[in-house]
PDB file of C-alpha atoms in Angstrom:
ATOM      1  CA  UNK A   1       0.000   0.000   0.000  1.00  0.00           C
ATOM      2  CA  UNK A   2       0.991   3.361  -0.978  1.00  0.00           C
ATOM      3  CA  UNK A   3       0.321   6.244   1.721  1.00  0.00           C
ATOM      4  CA  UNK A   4       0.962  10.006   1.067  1.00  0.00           C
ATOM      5  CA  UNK A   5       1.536  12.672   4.022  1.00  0.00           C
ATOM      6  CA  UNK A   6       1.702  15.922   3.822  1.00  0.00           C
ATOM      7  CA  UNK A   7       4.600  17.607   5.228  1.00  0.00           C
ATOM      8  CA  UNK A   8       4.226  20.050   7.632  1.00  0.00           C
ATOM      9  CA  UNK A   9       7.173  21.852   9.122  1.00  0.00           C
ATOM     10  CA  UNK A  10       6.750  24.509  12.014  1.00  0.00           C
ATOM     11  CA  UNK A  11      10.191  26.116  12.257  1.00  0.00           C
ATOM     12  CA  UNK A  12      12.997  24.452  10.980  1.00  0.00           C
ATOM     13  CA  UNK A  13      14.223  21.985   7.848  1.00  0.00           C
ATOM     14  CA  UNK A  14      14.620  18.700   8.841  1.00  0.00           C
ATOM     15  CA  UNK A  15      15.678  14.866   7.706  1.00  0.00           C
ATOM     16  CA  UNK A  16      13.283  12.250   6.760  1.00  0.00           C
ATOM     17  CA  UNK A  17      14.878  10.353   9.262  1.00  0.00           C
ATOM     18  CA  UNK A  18      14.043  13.043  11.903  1.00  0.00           C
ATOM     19  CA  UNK A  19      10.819  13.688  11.031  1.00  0.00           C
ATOM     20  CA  UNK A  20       9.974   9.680  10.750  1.00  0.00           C
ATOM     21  CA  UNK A  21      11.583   9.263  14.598  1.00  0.00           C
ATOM     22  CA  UNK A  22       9.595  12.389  15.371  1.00  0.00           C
ATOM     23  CA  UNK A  23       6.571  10.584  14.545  1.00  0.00           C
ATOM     24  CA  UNK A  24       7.040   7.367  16.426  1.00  0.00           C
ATOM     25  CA  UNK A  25       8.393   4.882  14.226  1.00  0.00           C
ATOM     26  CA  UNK A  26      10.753   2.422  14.961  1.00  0.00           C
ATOM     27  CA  UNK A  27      14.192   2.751  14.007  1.00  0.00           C
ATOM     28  CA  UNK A  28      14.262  -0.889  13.185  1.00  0.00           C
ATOM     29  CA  UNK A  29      11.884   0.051  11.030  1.00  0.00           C
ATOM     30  CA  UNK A  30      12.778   3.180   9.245  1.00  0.00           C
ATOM     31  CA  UNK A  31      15.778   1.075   8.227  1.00  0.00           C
ATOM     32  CA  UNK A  32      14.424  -2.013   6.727  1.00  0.00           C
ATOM     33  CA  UNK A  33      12.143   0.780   4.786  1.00  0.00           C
ATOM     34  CA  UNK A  34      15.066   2.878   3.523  1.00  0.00           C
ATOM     35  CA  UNK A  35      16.877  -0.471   2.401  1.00  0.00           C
ATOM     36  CA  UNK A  36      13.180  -1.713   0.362  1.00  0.00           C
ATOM     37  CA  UNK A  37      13.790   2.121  -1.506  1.00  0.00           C
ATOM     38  CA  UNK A  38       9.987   2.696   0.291  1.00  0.00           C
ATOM     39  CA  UNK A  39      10.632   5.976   0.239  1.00  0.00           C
ATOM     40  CA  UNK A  40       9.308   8.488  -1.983  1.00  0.00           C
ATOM     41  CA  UNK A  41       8.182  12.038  -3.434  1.00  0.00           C
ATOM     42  CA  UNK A  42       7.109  13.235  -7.132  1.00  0.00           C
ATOM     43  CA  UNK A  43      10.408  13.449  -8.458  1.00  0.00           C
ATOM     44  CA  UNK A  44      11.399   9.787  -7.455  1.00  0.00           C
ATOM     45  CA  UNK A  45      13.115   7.640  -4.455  1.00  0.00           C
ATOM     46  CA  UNK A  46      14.271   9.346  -1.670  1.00  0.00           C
ATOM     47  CA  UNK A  47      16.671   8.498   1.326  1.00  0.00           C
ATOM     48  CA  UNK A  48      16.741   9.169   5.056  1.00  0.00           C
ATOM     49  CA  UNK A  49      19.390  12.417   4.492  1.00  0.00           C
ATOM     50  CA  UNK A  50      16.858  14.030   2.096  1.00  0.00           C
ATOM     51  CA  UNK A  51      15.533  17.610   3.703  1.00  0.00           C
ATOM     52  CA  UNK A  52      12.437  18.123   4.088  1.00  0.00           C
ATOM     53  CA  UNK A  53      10.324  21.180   2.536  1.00  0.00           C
ATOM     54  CA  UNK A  54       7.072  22.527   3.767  1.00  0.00           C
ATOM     55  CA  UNK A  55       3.724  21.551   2.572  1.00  0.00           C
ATOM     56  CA  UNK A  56       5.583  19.213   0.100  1.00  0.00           C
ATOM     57  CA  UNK A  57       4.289  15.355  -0.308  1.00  0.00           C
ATOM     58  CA  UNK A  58       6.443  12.055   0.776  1.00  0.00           C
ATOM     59  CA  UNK A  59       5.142   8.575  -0.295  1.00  0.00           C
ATOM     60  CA  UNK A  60       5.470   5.257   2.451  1.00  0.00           C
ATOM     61  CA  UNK A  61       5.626   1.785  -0.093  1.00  0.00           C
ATOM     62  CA  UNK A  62       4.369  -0.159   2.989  1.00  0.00           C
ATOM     63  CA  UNK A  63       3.815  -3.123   1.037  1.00  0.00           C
ATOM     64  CA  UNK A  64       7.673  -3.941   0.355  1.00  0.00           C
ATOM     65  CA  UNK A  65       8.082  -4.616   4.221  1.00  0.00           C
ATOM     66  CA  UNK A  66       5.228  -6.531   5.045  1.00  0.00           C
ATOM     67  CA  UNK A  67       1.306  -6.671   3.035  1.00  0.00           C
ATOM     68  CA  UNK A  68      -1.700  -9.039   3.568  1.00  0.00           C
ATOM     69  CA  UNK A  69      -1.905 -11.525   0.822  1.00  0.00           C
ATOM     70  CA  UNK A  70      -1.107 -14.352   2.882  1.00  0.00           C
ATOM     71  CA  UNK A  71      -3.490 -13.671   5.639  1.00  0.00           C
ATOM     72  CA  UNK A  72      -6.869 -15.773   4.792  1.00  0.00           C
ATOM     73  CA  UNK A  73     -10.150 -13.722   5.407  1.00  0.00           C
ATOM     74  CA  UNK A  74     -13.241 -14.028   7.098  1.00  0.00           C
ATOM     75  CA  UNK A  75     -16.133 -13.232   5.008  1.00  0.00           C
ATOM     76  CA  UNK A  76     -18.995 -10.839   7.536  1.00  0.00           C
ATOM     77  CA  UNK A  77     -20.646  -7.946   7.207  1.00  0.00           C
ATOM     78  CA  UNK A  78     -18.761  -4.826   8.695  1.00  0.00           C
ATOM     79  CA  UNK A  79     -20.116  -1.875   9.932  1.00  0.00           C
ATOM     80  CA  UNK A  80     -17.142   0.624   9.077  1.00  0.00           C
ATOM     81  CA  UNK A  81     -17.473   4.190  10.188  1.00  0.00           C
ATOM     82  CA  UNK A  82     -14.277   5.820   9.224  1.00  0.00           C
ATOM     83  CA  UNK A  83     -11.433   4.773   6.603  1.00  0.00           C
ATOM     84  CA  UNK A  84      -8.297   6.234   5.153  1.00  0.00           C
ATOM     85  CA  UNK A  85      -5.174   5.298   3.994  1.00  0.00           C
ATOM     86  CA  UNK A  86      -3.517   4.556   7.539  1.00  0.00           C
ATOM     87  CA  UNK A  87      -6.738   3.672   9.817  1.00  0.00           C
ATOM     88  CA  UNK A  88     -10.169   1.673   9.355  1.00  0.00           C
ATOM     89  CA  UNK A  89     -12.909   1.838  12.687  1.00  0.00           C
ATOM     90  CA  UNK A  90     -15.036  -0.686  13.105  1.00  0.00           C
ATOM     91  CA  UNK A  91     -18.976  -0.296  14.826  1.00  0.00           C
ATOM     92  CA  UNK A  92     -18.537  -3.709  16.568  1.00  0.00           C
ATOM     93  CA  UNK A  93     -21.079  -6.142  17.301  1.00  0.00           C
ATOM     94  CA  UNK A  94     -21.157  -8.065  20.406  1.00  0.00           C
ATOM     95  CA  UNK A  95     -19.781 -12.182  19.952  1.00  0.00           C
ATOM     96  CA  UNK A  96     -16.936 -11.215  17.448  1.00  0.00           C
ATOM     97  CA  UNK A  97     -13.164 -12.086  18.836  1.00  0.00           C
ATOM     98  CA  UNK A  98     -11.018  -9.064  17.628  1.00  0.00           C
ATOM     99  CA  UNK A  99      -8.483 -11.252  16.692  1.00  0.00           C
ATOM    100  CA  UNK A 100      -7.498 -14.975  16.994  1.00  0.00           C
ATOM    101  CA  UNK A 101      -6.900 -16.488  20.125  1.00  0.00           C
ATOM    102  CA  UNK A 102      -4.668 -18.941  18.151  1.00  0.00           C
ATOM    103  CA  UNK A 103      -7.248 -21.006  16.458  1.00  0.00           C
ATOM    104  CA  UNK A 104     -10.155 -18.815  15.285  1.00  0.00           C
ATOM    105  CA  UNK A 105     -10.762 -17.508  11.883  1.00  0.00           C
ATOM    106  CA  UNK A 106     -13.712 -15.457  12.256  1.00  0.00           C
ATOM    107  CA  UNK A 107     -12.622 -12.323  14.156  1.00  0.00           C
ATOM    108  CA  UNK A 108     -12.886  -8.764  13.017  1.00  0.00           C
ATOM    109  CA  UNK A 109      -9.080  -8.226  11.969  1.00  0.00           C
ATOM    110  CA  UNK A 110      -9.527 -11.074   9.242  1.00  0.00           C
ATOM    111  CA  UNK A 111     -13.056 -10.028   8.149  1.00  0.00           C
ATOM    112  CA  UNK A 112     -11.184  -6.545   7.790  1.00  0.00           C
ATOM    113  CA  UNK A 113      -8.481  -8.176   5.271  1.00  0.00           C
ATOM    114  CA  UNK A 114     -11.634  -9.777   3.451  1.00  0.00           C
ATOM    115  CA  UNK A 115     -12.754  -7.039   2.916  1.00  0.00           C
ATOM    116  CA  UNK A 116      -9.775  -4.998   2.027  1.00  0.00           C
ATOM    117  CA  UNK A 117      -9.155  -8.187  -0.350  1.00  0.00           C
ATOM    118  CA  UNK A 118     -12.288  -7.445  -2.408  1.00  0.00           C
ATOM    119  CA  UNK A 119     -10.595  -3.639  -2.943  1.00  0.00           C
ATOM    120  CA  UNK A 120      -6.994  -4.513  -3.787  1.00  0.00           C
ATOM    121  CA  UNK A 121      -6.136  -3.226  -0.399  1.00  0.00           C
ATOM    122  CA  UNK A 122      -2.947  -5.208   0.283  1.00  0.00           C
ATOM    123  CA  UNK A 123      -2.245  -3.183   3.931  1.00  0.00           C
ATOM    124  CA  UNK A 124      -1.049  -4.919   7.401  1.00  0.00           C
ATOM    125  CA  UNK A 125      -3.416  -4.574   9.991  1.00  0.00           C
ATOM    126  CA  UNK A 126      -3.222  -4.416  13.607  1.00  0.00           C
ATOM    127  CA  UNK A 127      -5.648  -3.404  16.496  1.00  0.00           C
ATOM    128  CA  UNK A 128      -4.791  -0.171  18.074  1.00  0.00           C
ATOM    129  CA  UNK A 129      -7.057  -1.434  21.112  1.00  0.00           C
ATOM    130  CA  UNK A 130      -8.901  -4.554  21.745  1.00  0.00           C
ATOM    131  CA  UNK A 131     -12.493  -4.320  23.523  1.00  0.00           C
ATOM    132  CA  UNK A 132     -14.161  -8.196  24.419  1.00  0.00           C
ATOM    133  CA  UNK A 133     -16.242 -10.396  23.015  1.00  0.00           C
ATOM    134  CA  UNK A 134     -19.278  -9.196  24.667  1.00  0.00           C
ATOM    135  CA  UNK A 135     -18.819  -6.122  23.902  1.00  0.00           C
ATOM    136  CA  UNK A 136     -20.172  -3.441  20.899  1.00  0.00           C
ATOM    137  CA  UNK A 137     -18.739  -0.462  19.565  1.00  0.00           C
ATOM    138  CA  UNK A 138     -15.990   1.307  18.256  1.00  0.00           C
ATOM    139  CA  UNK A 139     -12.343  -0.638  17.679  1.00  0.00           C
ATOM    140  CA  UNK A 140      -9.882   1.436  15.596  1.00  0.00           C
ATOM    141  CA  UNK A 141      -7.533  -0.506  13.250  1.00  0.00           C
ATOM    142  CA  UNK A 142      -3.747   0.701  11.903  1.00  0.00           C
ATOM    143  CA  UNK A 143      -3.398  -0.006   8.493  1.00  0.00           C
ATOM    144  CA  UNK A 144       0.669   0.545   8.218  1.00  0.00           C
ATOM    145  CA  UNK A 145       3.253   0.139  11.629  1.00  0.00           C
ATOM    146  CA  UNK A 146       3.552   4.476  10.968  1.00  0.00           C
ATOM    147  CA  UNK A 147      -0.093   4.591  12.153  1.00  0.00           C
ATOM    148  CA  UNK A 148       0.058   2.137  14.524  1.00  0.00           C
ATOM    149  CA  UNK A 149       3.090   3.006  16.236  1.00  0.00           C
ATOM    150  CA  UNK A 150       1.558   6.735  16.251  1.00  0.00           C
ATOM    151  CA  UNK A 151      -1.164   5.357  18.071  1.00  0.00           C
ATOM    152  CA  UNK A 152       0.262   3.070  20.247  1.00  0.00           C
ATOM    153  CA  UNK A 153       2.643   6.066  21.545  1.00  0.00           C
ATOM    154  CA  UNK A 154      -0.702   8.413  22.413  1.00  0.00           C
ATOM    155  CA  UNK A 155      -2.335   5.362  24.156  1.00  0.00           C
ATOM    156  CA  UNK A 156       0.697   4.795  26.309  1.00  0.00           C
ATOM    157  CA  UNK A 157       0.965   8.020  27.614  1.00  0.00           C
ATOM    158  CA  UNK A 158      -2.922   8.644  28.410  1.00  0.00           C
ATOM    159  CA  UNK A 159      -2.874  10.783  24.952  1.00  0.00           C
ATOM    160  CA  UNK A 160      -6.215   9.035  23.376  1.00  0.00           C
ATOM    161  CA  UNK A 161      -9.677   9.971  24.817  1.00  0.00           C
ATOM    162  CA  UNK A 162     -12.142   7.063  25.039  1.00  0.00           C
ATOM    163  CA  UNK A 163     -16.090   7.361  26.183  1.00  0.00           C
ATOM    164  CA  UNK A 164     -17.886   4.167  27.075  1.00  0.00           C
ATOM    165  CA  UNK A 165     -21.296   3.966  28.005  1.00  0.00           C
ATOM    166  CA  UNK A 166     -22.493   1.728  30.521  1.00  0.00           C
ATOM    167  CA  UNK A 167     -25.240   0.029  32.682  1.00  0.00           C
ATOM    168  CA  UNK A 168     -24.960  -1.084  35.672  1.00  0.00           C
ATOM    169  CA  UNK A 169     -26.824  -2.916  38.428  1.00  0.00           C
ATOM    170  CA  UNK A 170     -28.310  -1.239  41.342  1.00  0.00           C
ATOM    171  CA  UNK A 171     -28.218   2.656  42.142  1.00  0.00           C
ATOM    172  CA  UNK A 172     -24.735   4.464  42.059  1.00  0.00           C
ATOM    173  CA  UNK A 173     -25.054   7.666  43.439  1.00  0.00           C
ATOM    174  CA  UNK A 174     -22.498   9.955  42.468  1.00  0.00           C
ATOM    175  CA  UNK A 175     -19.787  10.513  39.913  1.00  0.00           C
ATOM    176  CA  UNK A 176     -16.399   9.225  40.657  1.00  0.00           C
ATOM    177  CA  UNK A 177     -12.777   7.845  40.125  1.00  0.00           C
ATOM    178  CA  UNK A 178     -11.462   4.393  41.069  1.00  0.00           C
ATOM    179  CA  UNK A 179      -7.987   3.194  40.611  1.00  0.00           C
ATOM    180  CA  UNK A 180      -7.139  -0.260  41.043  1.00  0.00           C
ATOM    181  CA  UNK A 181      -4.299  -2.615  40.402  1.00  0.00           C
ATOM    182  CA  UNK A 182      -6.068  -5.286  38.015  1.00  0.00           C
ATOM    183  CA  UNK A 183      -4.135  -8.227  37.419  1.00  0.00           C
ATOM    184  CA  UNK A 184      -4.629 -12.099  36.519  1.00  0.00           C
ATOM    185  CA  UNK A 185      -7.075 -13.905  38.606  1.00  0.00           C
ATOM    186  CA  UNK A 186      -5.320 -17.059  39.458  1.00  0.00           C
ATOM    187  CA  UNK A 187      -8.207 -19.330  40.311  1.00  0.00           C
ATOM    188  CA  UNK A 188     -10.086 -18.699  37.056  1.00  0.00           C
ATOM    189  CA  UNK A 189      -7.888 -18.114  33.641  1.00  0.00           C
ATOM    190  CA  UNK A 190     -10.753 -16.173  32.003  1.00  0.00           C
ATOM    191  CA  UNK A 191     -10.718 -13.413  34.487  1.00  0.00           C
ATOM    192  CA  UNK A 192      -8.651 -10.472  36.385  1.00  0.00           C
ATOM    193  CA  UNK A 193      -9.007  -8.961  39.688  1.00  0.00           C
ATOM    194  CA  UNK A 194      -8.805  -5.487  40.942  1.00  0.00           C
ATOM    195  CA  UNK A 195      -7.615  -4.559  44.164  1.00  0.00           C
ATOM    196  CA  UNK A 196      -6.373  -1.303  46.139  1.00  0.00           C
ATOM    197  CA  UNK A 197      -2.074  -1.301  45.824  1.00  0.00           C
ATOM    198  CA  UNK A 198       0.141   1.405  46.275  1.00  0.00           C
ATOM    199  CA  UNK A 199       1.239   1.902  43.237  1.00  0.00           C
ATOM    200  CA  UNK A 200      -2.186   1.180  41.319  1.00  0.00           C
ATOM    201  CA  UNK A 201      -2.385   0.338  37.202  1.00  0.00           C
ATOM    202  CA  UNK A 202      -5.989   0.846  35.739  1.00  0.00           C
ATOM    203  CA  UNK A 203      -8.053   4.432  36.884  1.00  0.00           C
ATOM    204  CA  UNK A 204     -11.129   4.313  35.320  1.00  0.00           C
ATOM    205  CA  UNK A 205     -13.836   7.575  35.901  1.00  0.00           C
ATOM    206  CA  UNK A 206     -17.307   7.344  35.390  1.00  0.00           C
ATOM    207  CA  UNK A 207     -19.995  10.199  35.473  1.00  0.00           C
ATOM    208  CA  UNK A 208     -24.184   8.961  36.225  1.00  0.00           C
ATOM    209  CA  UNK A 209     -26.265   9.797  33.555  1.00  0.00           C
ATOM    210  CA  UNK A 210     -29.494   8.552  34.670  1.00  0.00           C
ATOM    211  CA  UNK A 211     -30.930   5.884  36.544  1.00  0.00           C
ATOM    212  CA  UNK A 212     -33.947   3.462  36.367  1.00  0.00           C
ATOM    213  CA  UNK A 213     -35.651   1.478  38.974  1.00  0.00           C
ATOM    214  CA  UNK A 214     -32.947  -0.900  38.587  1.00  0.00           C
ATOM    215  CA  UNK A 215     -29.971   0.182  36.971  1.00  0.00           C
ATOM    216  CA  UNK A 216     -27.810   3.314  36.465  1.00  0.00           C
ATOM    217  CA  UNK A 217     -26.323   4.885  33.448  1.00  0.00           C
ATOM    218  CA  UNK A 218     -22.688   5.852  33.466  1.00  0.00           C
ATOM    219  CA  UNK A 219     -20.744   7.343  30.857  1.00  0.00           C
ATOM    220  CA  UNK A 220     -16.511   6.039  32.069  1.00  0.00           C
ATOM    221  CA  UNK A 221     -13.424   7.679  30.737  1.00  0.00           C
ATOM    222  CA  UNK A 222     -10.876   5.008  31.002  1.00  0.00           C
ATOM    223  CA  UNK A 223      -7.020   6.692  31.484  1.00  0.00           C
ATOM    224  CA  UNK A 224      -5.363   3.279  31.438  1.00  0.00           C
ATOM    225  CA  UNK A 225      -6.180  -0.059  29.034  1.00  0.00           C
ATOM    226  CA  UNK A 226      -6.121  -2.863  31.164  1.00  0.00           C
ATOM    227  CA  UNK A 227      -8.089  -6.020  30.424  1.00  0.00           C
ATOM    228  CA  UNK A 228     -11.945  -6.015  31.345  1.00  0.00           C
ATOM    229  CA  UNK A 229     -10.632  -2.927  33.090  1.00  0.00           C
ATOM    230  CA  UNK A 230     -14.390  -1.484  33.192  1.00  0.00           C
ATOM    231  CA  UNK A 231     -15.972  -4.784  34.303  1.00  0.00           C
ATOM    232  CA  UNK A 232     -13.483  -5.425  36.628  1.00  0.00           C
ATOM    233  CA  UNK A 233     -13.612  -1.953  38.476  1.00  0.00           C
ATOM    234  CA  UNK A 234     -17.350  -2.034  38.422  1.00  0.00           C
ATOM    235  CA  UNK A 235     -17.970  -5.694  39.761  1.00  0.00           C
ATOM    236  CA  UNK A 236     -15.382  -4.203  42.619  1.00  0.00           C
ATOM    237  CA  UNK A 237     -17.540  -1.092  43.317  1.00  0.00           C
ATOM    238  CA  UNK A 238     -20.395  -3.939  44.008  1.00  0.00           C
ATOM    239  CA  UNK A 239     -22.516  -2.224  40.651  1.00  0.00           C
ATOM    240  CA  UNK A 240     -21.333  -5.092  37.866  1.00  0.00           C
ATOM    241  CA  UNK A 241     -22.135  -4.298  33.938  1.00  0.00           C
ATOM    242  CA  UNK A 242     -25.648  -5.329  33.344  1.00  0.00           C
ATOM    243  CA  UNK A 243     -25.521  -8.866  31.563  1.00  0.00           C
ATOM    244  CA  UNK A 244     -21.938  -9.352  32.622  1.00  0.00           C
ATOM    245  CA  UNK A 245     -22.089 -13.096  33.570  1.00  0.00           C
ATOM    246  CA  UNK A 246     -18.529 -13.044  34.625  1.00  0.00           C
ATOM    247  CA  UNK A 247     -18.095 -10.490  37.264  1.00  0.00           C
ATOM    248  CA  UNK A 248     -21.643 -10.271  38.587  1.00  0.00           C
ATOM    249  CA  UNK A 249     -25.094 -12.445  38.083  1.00  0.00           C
ATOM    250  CA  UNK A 250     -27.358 -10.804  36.077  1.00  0.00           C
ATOM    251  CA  UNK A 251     -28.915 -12.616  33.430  1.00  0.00           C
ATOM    252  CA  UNK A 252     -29.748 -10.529  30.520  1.00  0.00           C
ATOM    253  CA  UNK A 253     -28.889 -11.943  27.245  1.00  0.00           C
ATOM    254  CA  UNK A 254     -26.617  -8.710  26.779  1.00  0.00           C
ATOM    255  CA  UNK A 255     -23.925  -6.820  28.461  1.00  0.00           C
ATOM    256  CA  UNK A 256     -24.765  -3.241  28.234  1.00  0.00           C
ATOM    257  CA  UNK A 257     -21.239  -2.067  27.657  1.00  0.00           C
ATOM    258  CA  UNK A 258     -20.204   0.326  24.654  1.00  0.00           C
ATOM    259  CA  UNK A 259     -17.933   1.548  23.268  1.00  0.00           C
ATOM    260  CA  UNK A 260     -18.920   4.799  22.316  1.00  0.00           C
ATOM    261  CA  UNK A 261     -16.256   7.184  21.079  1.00  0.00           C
ATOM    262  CA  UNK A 262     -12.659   7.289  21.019  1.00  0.00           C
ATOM    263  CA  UNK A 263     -10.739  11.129  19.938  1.00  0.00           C
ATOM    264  CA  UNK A 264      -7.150  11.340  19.197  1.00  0.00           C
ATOM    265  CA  UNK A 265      -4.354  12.884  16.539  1.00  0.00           C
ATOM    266  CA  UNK A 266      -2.971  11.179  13.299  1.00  0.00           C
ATOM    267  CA  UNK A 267      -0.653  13.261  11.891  1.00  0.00           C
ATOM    268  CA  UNK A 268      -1.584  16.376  13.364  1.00  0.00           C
ATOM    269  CA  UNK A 269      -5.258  16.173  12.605  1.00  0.00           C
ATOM    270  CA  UNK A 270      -7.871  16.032  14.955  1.00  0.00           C
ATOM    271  CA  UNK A 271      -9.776  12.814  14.919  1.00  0.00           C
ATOM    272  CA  UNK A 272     -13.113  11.716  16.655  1.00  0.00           C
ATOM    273  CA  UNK A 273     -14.915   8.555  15.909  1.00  0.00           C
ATOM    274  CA  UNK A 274     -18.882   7.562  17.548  1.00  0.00           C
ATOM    275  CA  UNK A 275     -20.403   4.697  17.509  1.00  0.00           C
ATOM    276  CA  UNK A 276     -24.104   4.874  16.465  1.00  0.00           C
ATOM    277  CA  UNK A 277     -25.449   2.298  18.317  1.00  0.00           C
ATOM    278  CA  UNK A 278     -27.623   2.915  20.600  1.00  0.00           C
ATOM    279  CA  UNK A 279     -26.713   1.442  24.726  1.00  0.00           C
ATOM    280  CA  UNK A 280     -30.527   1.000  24.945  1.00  0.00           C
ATOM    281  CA  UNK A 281     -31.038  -1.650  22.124  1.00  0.00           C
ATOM    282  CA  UNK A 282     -27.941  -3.433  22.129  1.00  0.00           C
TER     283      UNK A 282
END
């Protein structure tokens, strides 16, 4: 795959190889890239000493280092609400794996390849985040290691926003922050606990939107990405996710947990994906 960027220089003229390392990627990377002659503008191939000009275009051959035609797909109807050249977000339905857990086909990350199959789309993807199985909503997929490693960088350092809606058993008061240190729960492999440490992992806030004669709707900001980090924090404040089977005991066919938005940068433009599903009729 072919990718264009626009160059955009604030003060100074500067390398390709600065401004790729300014951008997150690997050096690994940039070098097996340089070697593959990936690198490009209109007048022809271009190498990591070449200087940069303002508002000028490069060109990223992503396919030399690594492409998709290998990978078999999974044939299923997506429900995509954003696509360029580097990302691809996905409205997910609940009971979809987002990838394999080392023996499934049919996960979201090879129904994406079918689909980019079907379009002479030859890119790489990886998962910039991961939600579970049970639950819907937005999952945002790199379509080159620039984007990805881009990505990765914001949501290590706290960088990417992401909204959740949520129900929850019983009546929570008031909004609030819990951290916890959420780890590996070693009497059941399909599960993680959260408990109070010094030096806690996974801080979750969550703001009531409205409650019912049963349950209470929470909109949670999660700062960290730790596994079932929402389920896990609510099953310890004693209000579980309503249909969550593992960390509480309702029995509603569906857990009411979406993913609603996520906001971030990609290459210094502003980016905000929604889901538009609704939390009442998942």
């Amino acid at each position: 795959m072919l990718t264009r960027y626009k160059i955009t220089l604030k003060d100074k003229s500067i390398t390709l190889k600065e401004w790729l390392t300014n951008n997150y990627l690997g050096k690994t990377n940039i070098h097996k890239l340089n070697e593959l002659k990936a690198f490009s503008n209109q007048n022809g191939v271009i190498n990591l000493d070449y200087k940069l000009r303002n508002n000028e275009f490069i060109y990223i051959n992503f396919s030399l280092l690594e492409d998709n035609t290998s990978i078999k797909g999974y044939e299923y109807s997506l429900s995509i609400l954003y696509e360029d050249d580097n990302i691809i977000a996905i409205d997910k339905n609940k009971g979809i794996l987002i990838h394999s857990d080392g023996n499934t086909i049919e996960t979201l990350l090879n129904a994406i390849i079918f689909y980019l199959h079907n379009k002479y789309d030859d890119s790489f993807i990886r998962p910039v985040h991961r939600i579970d199985y049970e639950t819907s909503g937005v999952v945002v997929f790199a379509k080159n290691i620039f984007a990805y490693n881009y990505l990765t960088y914001q949501m290590e350092n706290q960088l990417i926003e992401k909204e959740y809606l949520a129900y929850v058993t019983g009546y929570l008061a008031n909004d609030g922050v819990c951290e916890l240190f959420i780890s590996k729960d070693r009497h059941n492999s399909k599960k993680y606990v959260g408990f109070k440490k010094e030096k806690n992992n996974a801080i979750t806030r969550y703001k009531v939107l409205k409650h019912t004669n049963t349950r209470t709707l929470l909109k949670i900001n999660i700062l960290t990405g730790k596994p079932h980090q929402i389920r896990v924090t609510m099953a310890y404040l004693k209000r579980p996710i309503v249909g969550d089977k593992l960390y509480g005991n309702d029995q509603s066919k569906t857990m009411y947990l979406l993913s609603n938005m996520i906001r971030f940068i990609l290459f210094d433009r502003k980016v905000e994906i929604k889901s538009k599903k609704d939390i009442n009729y998942l």
